[in-house]
Coordinates of C-alpha atoms in Angstrom, one line a residue:
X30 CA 0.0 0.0 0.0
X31 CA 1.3 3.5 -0.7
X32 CA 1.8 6.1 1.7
X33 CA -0.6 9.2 1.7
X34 CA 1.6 11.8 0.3
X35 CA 1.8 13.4 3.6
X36 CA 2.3 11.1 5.7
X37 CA 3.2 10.6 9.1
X38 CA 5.5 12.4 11.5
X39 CA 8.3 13.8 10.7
X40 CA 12.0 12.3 11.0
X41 CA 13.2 12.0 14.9
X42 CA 16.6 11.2 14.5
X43 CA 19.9 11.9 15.7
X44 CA 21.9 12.2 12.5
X45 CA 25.8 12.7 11.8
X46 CA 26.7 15.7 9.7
X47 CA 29.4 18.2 8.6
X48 CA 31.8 19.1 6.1
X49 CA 35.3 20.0 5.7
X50 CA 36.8 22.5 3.4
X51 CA 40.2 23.9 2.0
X52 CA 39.4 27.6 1.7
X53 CA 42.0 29.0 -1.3
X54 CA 44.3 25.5 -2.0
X55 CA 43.8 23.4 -4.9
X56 CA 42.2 20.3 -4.7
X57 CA 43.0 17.6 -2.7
X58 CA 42.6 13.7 -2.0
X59 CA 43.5 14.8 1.8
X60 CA 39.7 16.5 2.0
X61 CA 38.3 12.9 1.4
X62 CA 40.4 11.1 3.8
X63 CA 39.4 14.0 6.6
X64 CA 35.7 13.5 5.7
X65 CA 35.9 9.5 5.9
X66 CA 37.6 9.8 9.1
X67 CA 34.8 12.4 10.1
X68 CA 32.5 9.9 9.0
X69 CA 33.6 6.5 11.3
X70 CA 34.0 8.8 14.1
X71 CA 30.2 9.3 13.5
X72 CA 29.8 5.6 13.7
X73 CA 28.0 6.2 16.9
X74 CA 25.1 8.6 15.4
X75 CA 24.2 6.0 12.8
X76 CA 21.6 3.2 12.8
X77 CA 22.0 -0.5 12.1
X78 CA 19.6 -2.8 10.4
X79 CA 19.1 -6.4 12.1
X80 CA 21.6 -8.2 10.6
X81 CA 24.3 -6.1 12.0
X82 CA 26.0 -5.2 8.8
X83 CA 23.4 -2.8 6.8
X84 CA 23.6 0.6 7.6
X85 CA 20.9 3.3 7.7
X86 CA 22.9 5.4 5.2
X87 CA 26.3 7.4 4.4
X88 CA 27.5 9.4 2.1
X89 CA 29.9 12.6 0.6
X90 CA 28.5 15.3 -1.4
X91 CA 32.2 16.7 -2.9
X92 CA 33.3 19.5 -5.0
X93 CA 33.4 17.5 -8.9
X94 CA 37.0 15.8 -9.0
X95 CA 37.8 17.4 -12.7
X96 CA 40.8 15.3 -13.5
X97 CA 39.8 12.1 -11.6
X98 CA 36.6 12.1 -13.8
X99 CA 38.3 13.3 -17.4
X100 CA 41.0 10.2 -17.0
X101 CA 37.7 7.6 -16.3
X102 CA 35.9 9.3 -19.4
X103 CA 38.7 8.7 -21.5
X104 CA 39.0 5.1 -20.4
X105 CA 35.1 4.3 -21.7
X106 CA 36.6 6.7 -24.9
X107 CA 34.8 9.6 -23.7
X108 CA 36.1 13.1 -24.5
X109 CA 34.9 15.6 -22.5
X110 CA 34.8 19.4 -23.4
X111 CA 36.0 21.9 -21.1
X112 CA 32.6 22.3 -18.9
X113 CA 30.6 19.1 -18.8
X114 CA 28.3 17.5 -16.3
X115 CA 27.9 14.4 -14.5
X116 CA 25.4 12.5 -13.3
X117 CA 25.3 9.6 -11.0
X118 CA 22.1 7.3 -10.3
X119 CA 20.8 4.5 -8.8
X120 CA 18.6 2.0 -11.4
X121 CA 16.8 -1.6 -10.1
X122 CA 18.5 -4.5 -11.4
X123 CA 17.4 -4.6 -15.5
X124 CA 16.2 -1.2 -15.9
X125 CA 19.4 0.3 -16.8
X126 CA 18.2 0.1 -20.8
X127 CA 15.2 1.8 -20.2
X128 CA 16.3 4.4 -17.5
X129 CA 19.7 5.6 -20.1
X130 CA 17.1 5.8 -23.1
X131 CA 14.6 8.2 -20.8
X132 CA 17.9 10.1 -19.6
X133 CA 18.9 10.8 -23.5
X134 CA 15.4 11.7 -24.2
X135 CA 14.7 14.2 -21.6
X136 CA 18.6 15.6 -22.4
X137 CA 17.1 16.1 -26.1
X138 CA 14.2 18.1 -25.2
X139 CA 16.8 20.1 -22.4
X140 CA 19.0 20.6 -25.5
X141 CA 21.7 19.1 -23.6
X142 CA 23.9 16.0 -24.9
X143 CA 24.5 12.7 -23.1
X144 CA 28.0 11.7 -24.4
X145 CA 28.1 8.2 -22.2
X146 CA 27.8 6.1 -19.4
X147 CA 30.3 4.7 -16.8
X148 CA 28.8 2.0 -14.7
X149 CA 30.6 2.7 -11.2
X150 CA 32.8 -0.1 -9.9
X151 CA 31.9 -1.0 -6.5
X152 CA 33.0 -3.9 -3.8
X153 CA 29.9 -5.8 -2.5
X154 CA 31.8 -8.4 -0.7
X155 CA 31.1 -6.2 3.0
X156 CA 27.9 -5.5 2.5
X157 CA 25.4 -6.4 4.9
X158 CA 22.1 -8.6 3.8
X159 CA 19.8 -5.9 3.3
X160 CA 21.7 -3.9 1.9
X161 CA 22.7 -6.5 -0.7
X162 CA 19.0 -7.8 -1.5
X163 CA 18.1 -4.0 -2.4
X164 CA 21.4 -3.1 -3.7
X165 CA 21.2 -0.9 -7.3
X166 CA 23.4 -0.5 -10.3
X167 CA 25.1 2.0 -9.9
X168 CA 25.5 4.4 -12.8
X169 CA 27.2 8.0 -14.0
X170 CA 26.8 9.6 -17.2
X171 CA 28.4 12.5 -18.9
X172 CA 26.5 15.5 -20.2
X173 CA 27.8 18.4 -22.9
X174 CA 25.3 21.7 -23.5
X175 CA 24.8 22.7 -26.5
X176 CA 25.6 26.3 -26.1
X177 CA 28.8 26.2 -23.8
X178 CA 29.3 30.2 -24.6
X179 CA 25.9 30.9 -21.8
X180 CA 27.9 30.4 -18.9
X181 CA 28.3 27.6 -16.1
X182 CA 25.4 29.1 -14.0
X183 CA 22.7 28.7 -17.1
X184 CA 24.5 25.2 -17.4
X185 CA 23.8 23.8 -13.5
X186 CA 19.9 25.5 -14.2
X187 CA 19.7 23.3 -17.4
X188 CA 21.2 20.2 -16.0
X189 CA 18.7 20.7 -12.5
X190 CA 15.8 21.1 -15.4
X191 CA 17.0 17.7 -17.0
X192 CA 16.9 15.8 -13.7
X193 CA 13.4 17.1 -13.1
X194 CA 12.5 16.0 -16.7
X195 CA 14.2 12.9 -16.6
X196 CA 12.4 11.9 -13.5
X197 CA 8.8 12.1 -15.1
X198 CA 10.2 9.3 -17.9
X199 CA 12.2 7.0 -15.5
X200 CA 10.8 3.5 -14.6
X201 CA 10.0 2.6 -11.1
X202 CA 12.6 2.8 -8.1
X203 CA 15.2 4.7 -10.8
X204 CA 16.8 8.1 -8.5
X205 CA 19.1 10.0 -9.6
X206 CA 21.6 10.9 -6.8
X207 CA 23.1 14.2 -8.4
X208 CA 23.8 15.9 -11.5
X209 CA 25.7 18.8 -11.6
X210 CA 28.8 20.3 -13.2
X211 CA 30.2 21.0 -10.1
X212 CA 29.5 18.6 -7.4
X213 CA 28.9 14.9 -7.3
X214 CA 27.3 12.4 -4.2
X215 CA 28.4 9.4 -3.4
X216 CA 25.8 7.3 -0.7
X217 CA 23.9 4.1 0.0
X218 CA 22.8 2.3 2.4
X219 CA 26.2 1.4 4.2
X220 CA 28.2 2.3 7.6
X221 CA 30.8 4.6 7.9
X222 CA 33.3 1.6 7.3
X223 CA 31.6 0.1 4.5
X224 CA 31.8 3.4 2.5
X225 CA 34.9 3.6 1.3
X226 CA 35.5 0.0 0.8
X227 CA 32.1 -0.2 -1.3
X228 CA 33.3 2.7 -3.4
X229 CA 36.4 2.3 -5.1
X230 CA 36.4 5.7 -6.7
X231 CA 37.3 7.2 -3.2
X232 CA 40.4 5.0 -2.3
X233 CA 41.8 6.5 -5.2
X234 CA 44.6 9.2 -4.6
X235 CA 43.4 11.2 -7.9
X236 CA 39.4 12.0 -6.6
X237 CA 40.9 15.3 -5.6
X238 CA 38.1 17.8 -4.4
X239 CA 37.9 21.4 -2.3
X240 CA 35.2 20.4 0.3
X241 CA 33.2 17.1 1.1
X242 CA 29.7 17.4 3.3
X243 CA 29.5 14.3 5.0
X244 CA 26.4 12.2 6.6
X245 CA 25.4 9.4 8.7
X246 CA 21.8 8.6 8.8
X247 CA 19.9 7.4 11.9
X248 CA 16.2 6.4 10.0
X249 CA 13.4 6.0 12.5
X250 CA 10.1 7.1 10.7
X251 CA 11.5 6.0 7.5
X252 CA 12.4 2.9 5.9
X253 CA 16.3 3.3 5.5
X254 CA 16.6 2.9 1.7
X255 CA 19.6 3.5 -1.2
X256 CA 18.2 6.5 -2.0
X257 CA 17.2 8.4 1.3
X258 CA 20.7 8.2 2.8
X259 CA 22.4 11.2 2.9
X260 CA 23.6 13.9 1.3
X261 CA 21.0 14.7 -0.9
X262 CA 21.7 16.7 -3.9
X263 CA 22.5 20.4 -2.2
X264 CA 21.5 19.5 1.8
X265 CA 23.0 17.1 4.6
X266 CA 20.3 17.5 7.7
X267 CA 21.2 16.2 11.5
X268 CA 17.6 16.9 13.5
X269 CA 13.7 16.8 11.8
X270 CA 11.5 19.5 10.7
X271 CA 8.4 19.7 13.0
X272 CA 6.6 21.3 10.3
X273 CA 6.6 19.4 7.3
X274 CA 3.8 18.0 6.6
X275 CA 2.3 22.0 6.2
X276 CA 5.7 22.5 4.4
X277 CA 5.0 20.3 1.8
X278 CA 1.3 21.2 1.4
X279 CA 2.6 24.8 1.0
X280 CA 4.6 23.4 -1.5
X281 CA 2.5 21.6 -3.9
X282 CA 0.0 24.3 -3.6
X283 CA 2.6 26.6 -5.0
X284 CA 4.2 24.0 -7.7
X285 CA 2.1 26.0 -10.5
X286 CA 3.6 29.4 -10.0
X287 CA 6.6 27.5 -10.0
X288 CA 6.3 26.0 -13.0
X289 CA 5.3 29.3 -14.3
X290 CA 8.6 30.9 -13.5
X291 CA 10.7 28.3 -14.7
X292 CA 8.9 28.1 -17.9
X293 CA 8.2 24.4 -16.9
X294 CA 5.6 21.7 -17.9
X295 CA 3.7 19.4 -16.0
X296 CA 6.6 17.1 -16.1
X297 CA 8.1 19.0 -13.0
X298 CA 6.9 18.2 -9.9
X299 CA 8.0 20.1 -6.7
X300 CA 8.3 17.4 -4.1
X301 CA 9.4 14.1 -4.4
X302 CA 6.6 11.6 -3.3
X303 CA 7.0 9.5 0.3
X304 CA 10.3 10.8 0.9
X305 CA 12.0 11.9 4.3
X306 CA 11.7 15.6 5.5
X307 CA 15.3 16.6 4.9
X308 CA 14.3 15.2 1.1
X309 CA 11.6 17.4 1.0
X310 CA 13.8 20.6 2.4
X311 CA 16.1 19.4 0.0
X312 CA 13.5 19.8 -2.9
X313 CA 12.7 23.0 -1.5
X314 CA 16.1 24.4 -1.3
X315 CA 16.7 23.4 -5.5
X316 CA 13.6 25.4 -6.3
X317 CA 14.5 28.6 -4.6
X318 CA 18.1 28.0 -6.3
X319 CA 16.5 27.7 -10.2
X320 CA 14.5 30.9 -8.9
X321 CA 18.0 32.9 -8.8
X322 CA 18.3 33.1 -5.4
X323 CA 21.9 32.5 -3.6
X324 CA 22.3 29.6 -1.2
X325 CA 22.8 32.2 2.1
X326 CA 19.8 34.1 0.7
X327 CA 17.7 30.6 0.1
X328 CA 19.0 29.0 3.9
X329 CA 17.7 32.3 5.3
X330 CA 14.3 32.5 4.2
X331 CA 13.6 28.1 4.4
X332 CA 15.0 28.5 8.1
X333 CA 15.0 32.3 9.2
X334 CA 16.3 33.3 12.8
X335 CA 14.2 34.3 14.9
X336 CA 13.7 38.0 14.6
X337 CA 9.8 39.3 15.6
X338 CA 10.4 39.9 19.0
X339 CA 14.2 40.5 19.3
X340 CA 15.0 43.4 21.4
X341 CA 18.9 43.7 20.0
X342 CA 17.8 44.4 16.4
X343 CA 16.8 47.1 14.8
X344 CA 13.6 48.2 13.3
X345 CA 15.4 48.2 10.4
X346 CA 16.8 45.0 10.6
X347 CA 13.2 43.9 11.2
X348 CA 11.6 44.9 8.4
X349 CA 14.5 43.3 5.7
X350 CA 14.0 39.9 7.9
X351 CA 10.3 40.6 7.3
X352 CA 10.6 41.1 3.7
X353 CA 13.1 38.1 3.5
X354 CA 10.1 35.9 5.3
X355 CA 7.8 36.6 2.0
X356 CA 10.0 34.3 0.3
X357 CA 8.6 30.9 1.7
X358 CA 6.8 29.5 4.9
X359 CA 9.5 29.0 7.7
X360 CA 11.2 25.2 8.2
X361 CA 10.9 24.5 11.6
X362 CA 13.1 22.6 13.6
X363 CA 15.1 21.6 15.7
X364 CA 17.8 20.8 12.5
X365 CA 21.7 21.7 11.8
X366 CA 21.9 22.2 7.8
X367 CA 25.2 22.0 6.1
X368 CA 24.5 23.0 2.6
X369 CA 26.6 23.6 -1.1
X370 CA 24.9 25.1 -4.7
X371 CA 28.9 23.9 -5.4
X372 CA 30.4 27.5 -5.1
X373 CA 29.7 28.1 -1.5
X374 CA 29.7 25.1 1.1
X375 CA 28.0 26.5 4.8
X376 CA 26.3 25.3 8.1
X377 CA 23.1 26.2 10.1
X378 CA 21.3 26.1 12.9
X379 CA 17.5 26.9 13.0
X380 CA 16.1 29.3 15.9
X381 CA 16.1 26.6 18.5
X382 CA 19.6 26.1 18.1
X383 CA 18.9 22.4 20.1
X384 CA 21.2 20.7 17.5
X385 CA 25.1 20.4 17.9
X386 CA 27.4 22.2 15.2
X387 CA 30.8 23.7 15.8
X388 CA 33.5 24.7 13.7
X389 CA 37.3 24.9 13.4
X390 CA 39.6 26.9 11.1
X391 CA 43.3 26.4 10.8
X392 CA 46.0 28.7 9.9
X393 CA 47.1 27.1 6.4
X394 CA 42.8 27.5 5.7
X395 CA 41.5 24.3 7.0
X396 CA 37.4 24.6 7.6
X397 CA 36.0 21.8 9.5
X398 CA 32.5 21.8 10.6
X399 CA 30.7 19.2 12.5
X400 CA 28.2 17.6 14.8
X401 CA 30.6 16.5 16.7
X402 CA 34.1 17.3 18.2
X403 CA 37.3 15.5 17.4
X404 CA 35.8 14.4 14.3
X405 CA 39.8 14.8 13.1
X406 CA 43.2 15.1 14.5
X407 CA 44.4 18.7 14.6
X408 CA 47.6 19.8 16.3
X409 CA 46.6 22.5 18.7
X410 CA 49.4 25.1 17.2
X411 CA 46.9 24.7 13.8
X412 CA 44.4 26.2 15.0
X413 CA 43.5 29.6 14.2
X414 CA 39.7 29.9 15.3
X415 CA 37.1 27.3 17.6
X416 CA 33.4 28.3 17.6
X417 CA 29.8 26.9 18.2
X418 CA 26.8 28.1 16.2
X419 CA 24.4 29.4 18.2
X420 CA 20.5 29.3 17.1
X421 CA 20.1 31.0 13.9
X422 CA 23.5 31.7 13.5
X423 CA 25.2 30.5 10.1
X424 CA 28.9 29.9 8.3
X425 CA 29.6 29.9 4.7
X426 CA 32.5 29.4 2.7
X427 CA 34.0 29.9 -1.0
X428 CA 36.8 26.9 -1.0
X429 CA 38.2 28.6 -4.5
X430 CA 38.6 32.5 -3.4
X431 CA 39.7 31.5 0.4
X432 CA 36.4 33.7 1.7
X433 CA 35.3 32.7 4.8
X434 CA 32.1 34.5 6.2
X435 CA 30.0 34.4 9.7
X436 CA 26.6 35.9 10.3
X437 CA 27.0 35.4 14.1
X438 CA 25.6 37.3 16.9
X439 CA 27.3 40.4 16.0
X440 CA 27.0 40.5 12.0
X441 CA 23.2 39.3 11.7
X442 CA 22.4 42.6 12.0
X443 CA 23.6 44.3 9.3
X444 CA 24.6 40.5 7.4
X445 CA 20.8 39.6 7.5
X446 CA 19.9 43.3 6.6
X447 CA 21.9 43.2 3.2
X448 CA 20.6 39.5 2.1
X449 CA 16.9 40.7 2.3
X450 CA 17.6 43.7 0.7
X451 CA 19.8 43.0 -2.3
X452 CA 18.6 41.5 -6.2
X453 CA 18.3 38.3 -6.0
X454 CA 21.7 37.1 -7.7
X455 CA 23.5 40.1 -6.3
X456 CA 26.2 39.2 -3.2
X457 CA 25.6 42.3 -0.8
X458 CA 26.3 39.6 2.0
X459 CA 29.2 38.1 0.9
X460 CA 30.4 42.1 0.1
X461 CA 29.7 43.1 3.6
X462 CA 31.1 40.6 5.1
X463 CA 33.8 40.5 2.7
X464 CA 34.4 44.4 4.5
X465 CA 33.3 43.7 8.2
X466 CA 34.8 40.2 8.4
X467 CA 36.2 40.4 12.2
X468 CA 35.9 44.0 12.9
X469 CA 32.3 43.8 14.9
X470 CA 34.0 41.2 16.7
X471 CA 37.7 40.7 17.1
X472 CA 38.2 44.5 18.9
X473 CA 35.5 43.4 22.2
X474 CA 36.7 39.8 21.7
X475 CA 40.6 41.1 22.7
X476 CA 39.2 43.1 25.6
X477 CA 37.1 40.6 26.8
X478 CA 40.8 38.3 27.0
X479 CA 42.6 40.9 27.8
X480 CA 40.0 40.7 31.1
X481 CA 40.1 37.5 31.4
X482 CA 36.7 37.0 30.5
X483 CA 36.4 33.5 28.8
X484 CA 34.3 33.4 25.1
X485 CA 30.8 32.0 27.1
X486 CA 31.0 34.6 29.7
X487 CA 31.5 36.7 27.6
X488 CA 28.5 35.8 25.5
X489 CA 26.6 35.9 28.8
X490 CA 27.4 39.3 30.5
X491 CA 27.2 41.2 27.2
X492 CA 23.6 40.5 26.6
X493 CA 24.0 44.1 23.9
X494 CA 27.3 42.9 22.6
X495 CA 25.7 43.1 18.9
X496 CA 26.9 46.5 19.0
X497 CA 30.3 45.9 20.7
X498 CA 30.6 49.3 21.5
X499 CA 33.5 50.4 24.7
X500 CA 30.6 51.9 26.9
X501 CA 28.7 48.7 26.3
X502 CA 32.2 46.8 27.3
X503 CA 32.5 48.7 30.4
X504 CA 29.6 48.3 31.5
X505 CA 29.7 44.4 31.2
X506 CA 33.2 44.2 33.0
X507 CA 31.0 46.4 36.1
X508 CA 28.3 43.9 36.3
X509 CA 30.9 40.6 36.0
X510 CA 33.5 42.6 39.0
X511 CA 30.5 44.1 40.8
X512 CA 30.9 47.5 40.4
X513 CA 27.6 49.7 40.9
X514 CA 26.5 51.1 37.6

């Protein structure tokens, strides 16, 4: 019998999640050898079937290895032009035929061009019985535009358009995992451990990349399947969304205006049917990307801080988070989010804030983000900067320019203000933060050491330290040595 479309309650689960980054190197194996150690240390947040040996789900969502995949397109004699995109997709046992043929077809209509297929090599010797019995074929495909002159953006919105398509003409139990020209998943239905031994492509030392998000799933409402591990195609989610089920009725009601702007036909659907709710968040997050919007810009208005009542902002600041709101019905949690559109890779927390995520950065640009600490080794003398997000608060990252941005406590003012306010592919947030990165917090942050004020009290006494102004210091050091005010 098949679900109602909105059924039950949402995910209660305990996930694994983060992601690591190298903010201005070039790519490198070492990111997917922090991320696998990230992900057995993560063992514990994962769920096991029965038999002991099938997990609930892992994965990597990685920046696309360029040369790793150019050298396995030429082996299938596959040449590739400069921008191409790949694919990668789960298809049942003897549907592979029929699920390439309805891939080609849709990439016709897309006026994209399928150049071939690489059937993924993968070890099932350590797989556990369930995961085995409901194991797919594994398959990635290579896709050319037409029209390389319009520009990678216009690309990644034509390839997200041919995945939609594609899906209306698939047969049964056919998903396709990502396609993209500048990220690829890897996932199934395996443990930490499993992963990388189930995967060849990862143990080898040319799958160079810039950042890896990485998952392990703990499925109670849901049937732990191939496809519902984790990453899904832009979002990795550790928590549930308490609202869903008027999420996805929002949703569907609104999957006709979407078509509308996307200048789509019934062929795209919204939502994806009997899926978990970080699939369904992950749905909405793609459409509010092939609308223009920026990932920040998207992550704020799907899961806004909470603002209304908020004596430390501004009027001002009110009204942009107000404007920001008419994008989209709020998200609830409690959930952390650790997000990429493949540009910018970033973490956050909802309003509750009652899900763990902390993040480290090194001195040679080393970004590490987790659920978890010690999810790898780092020599203390590394270490340039050790923070928790708080609720609301967000990070984001541009592994190719080296940018590193953070809307805490005393940017989301102004940070918040600029994303509500700005055109829709414009970048006033990463330009303001670009300017103020440090200066709202680095000059009360020294005083507060040079005090010997320790980071939570000094997030406690300074309950207005948004402005971090001296009198607003001085006052805080009163109240913590007693002094009348």
């Amino acid at each position: 019998m098949c679900p109602h479309p909105n059924w039950g309650h949402p995910d209660h689960d305990a996930c694994g999640t983060g992601f690591i980054a190298r903010l201005g190197g070039a790519p490198n194996h070492d990111i997917i050898e922090h991320a696998l150690t990230a992900l057995e240390r993560l063992t514990h947040r994962g769920g096991v079937d029965a038999d002991g040996a099938s997990g609930d789900g892992a994965g990597l969502l990685t920046s696309l290895p360029d040369a790793f995949f150019r050298a396995r397109a030429q082996e299938q004699g596959i040449a590739l032009p400069e921008v191409f995109g790949l694919g990668f997709a789960f298809f049942p046992a003897g549907s592979a035929n029929d699920a390439r043929i309805a891939v080609e077809a849709a990439a016709d209509v897309e006026r994209l061009r399928v150049l071939g297929w690489r059937r993924v090599p993968v070890n099932t010797n350590s797989l556990g019985r369930m995961a085995l019995e409901t194991m797919p074929e594994t398959w990635q495909f290579f896709v050319e535009p037409f029209h390389p002159a319009r520009g990678a953006a216009r690309f990644e919105w034509r390839l997200a358009l041919l995945r939609k398509r594609a899906e209306s003409l698939l047969p049964a139990r056919c998903y396709i995992c990502s396609l993209s020209s500048q990220m690829v998943v890897y996932k199934g239905l395996l443990t930490p451990w499993q992963f990388p031994q189930f995967y060849e492509d990862l143990r080898d030392p040319s799958f160079a990349t810039t950042f890896a998000i990485f998952h392990q799933r703990y499925s109670t409402n849901t049937q732990p399947s191939w496809d519902l591990a984790q990453p899904f195609r832009y979002v990795a989610h550790n928590g549930e969304i308490n609202t869903i089920v008027s999420n996805r009725r929002w949703m569907r009601a609104k999957e006709r205006e979407v078509r509308a702007k996307l200048t789509a036909g019934p062929w795209l659907r919204a939502l994806e049917e009997n899926v978990s709710d970080s699939a369904s968040f992950d749905n909405g997050f793609e459409l509010k990307l092939l609308e223009g919007i920026s990932p920040d810009a998207a992550m704020l208005s799907m899961v806004p801080p909470a603002f209304e009542n908020d004596p430390l902002l501004s009027r001002d600041v009110r009204a942009a988070l107000a404007s920001l709101s008419q994008h989209g019905e709020p998200w609830d949690g409690p959930a952390a989010l650790v997000f990429s559109d493949g540009q910018y890779v970033g973490a956050k927390l909802d309003r509750n804030g009652l899900r763990p995520l902390r993040y480290t950065l090194t001195h040679d640009g080393l970004l590490v983000a987790g659920s978890e600490v010690g999810i790898i080794d780092l020599e203390e003398s590394r270490i340039a900067e050790r923070q928790r997000l708080g609720p609301g608060e967000m990070i984001l990252a541009n592994p190719a320019t080296g940018t590193f941005f953070s809307l805490s406590r005393n940017l989301k003012a102004a940070g918040y203000a600029a994303v509500a306010q700005r055109d829709a592919r414009g970048s006033a947030t990463h330009q303001f933060l670009r300017e103020h990165q440090g200066q709202a917090s680095s000059v009360p942050a020294r005083m507060a050491a040079a005090a010997g004020w320790t980071e939570d009290q000094f997030k406690i006494l300074f309950f207005s330290a948004g402005s971090g102004t001296r009198s607003e210091l001085e006052h805080g050091r009163r109240r913590a040595t007693g002094v009348s005010v």
